Short mmCIF file of C-alpha atoms in Angstrom, two decimals:
data_model
loop_
_atom_site.label_atom_id
_atom_site.label_comp_id
_atom_site.label_asym_id
_atom_site.label_seq_id
_atom_site.Cartn_x
_atom_site.Cartn_y
_atom_site.Cartn_z
CA MET A 1 -5.70 22.93 -35.04
CA LYS A 2 -4.49 21.94 -31.57
CA THR A 3 -5.94 23.70 -28.53
CA GLY A 4 -2.50 23.81 -26.94
CA LYS A 5 -3.96 21.97 -23.95
CA LYS A 6 -2.67 18.58 -22.83
CA ILE A 7 -4.81 16.08 -20.94
CA LEU A 8 -3.41 13.08 -19.06
CA LEU A 9 -5.70 10.04 -18.96
CA ILE A 10 -5.11 7.60 -16.09
CA ASP A 11 -7.23 4.43 -16.30
CA ASP A 12 -6.44 0.73 -16.08
CA HIS A 13 -8.93 -0.16 -18.84
CA ASP A 14 -7.56 0.18 -22.36
CA SER A 15 -11.07 0.51 -23.82
CA VAL A 16 -11.73 3.61 -21.69
CA LEU A 17 -8.39 5.14 -22.71
CA LYS A 18 -9.21 4.57 -26.40
CA LEU A 19 -12.69 6.08 -26.05
CA LEU A 20 -11.40 9.15 -24.21
CA ASP A 21 -8.57 9.51 -26.73
CA ALA A 22 -11.05 9.58 -29.61
CA ILE A 23 -13.33 12.10 -27.88
CA LEU A 24 -10.47 14.44 -26.97
CA LYS A 25 -8.40 14.25 -30.14
CA VAL A 26 -11.36 15.12 -32.35
CA ARG A 27 -11.61 18.29 -30.24
CA ASN A 28 -7.90 18.97 -30.79
CA TYR A 29 -6.56 18.21 -27.32
CA GLU A 30 -3.13 16.66 -26.94
CA VAL A 31 -3.50 13.41 -25.01
CA CYS A 32 -1.08 11.30 -22.97
CA TYR A 33 -1.86 8.08 -21.10
CA ALA A 34 -1.08 5.99 -18.06
CA SER A 35 -2.59 2.64 -17.09
CA SER A 36 -1.73 2.71 -13.38
CA GLY A 37 -1.44 5.15 -10.50
CA PRO A 38 2.36 5.12 -10.24
CA GLU A 39 2.74 5.50 -14.02
CA GLY A 40 0.23 8.37 -13.91
CA LEU A 41 2.21 10.20 -11.24
CA GLU A 42 5.38 9.87 -13.30
CA LYS A 43 3.65 11.06 -16.47
CA ALA A 44 2.12 14.03 -14.65
CA ARG A 45 5.58 15.11 -13.46
CA ASN A 46 7.19 14.63 -16.88
CA GLU A 47 4.41 15.67 -19.28
CA LYS A 48 3.02 18.57 -17.22
CA PRO A 49 -0.59 18.22 -18.42
CA ASP A 50 -3.18 20.98 -18.14
CA LEU A 51 -5.74 18.53 -16.72
CA VAL A 52 -5.90 14.92 -15.47
CA LEU A 53 -8.84 12.55 -16.07
CA LEU A 54 -8.46 9.90 -13.39
CA ASP A 55 -10.18 6.57 -12.80
CA VAL A 56 -10.98 5.85 -9.15
CA MET A 57 -10.92 2.05 -9.08
CA MET A 58 -7.48 0.84 -10.14
CA PRO A 59 -5.42 -2.01 -8.71
CA GLY A 60 -2.60 -1.14 -6.35
CA MET A 61 -2.96 2.62 -6.07
CA ASP A 62 -6.52 3.92 -6.43
CA GLY A 63 -7.41 7.26 -7.97
CA PHE A 64 -7.96 8.96 -4.61
CA LYS A 65 -4.37 8.16 -3.59
CA VAL A 66 -3.07 9.31 -6.98
CA CYS A 67 -4.92 12.62 -6.66
CA GLN A 68 -3.67 13.12 -3.12
CA ALA A 69 -0.08 12.54 -4.30
CA LEU A 70 -0.55 14.96 -7.21
CA LYS A 71 -1.87 17.66 -4.90
CA GLN A 72 0.99 17.18 -2.41
CA SER A 73 3.69 17.72 -5.03
CA GLU A 74 4.84 21.24 -5.88
CA VAL A 75 5.27 20.21 -9.51
CA THR A 76 1.70 18.91 -9.98
CA SER A 77 -0.43 20.53 -7.26
CA HIS A 78 -1.90 23.12 -9.65
CA ILE A 79 -3.22 20.57 -12.17
CA PRO A 80 -7.02 20.14 -12.10
CA VAL A 81 -8.13 16.54 -11.55
CA VAL A 82 -11.46 15.12 -12.74
CA PHE A 83 -12.46 11.70 -11.47
CA LEU A 84 -14.09 9.22 -13.85
CA THR A 85 -15.72 6.32 -12.07
CA ALA A 86 -18.46 3.74 -12.20
CA ARG A 87 -19.03 4.49 -8.52
CA GLY A 88 -21.32 7.46 -8.06
CA GLU A 89 -21.97 7.39 -4.33
CA ASP A 90 -22.00 10.66 -2.39
CA THR A 91 -19.19 9.33 -0.20
CA ASP A 92 -17.03 8.88 -3.32
CA ARG A 93 -17.73 12.45 -4.43
CA GLU A 94 -16.90 13.73 -0.96
CA MET A 95 -13.66 11.74 -0.90
CA GLY A 96 -12.77 13.09 -4.34
CA GLN A 97 -13.23 16.66 -3.15
CA ARG A 98 -11.34 15.96 0.07
CA VAL A 99 -8.24 14.79 -1.82
CA GLY A 100 -8.33 17.76 -4.20
CA GLY A 101 -10.42 16.67 -7.18
CA GLN A 102 -12.25 19.43 -9.03
CA GLY A 103 -14.70 17.26 -10.95
CA PHE A 104 -16.49 13.93 -10.76
CA ILE A 105 -18.01 12.20 -13.77
CA LYS A 106 -19.88 8.91 -13.46
CA LYS A 107 -19.28 6.16 -16.04
CA PRO A 108 -20.88 5.58 -18.40
CA PHE A 109 -20.62 9.25 -19.28
CA ARG A 110 -21.95 11.41 -22.07
CA SER A 111 -19.21 13.10 -24.08
CA VAL A 112 -21.07 16.41 -23.86
CA ASP A 113 -20.91 16.28 -20.04
CA LEU A 114 -17.23 15.36 -20.14
CA MET A 115 -16.39 18.20 -22.51
CA GLU A 116 -18.40 20.72 -20.49
CA THR A 117 -16.46 19.80 -17.34
CA ILE A 118 -13.12 19.98 -19.16
CA SER A 119 -13.97 23.31 -20.81
CA ASN A 120 -15.00 24.85 -17.50
CA LEU A 121 -11.78 23.79 -15.78
CA LEU A 122 -9.51 24.87 -18.63
CA ALA A 123 -11.24 28.20 -19.30
#
């Protein structure tokens, strides 16, 4: 049974997208994907997800810029954004909060931590 909740995954690494897809689909979330910042912005506008899981380090447009653009658009400003990143520095967390992110999960992550963050934001 589907949860009725849609999650947009934005990451430039296919292996991360596949892992997240498996974790989320087994828990009955609907999943859509983007492999770049600009593609993610377009998908967010068109798919209207309930939550975005967003990589920070991507070529061209990094996750902080993507989040900032999402939060500046009337269509997507309400969507919670959770950053997924290999960088776990305090300055990265602060930047994530500054641009409107509501969560920050360091890679490699435990699926239980990921699901707890998602559940809290979608409750």
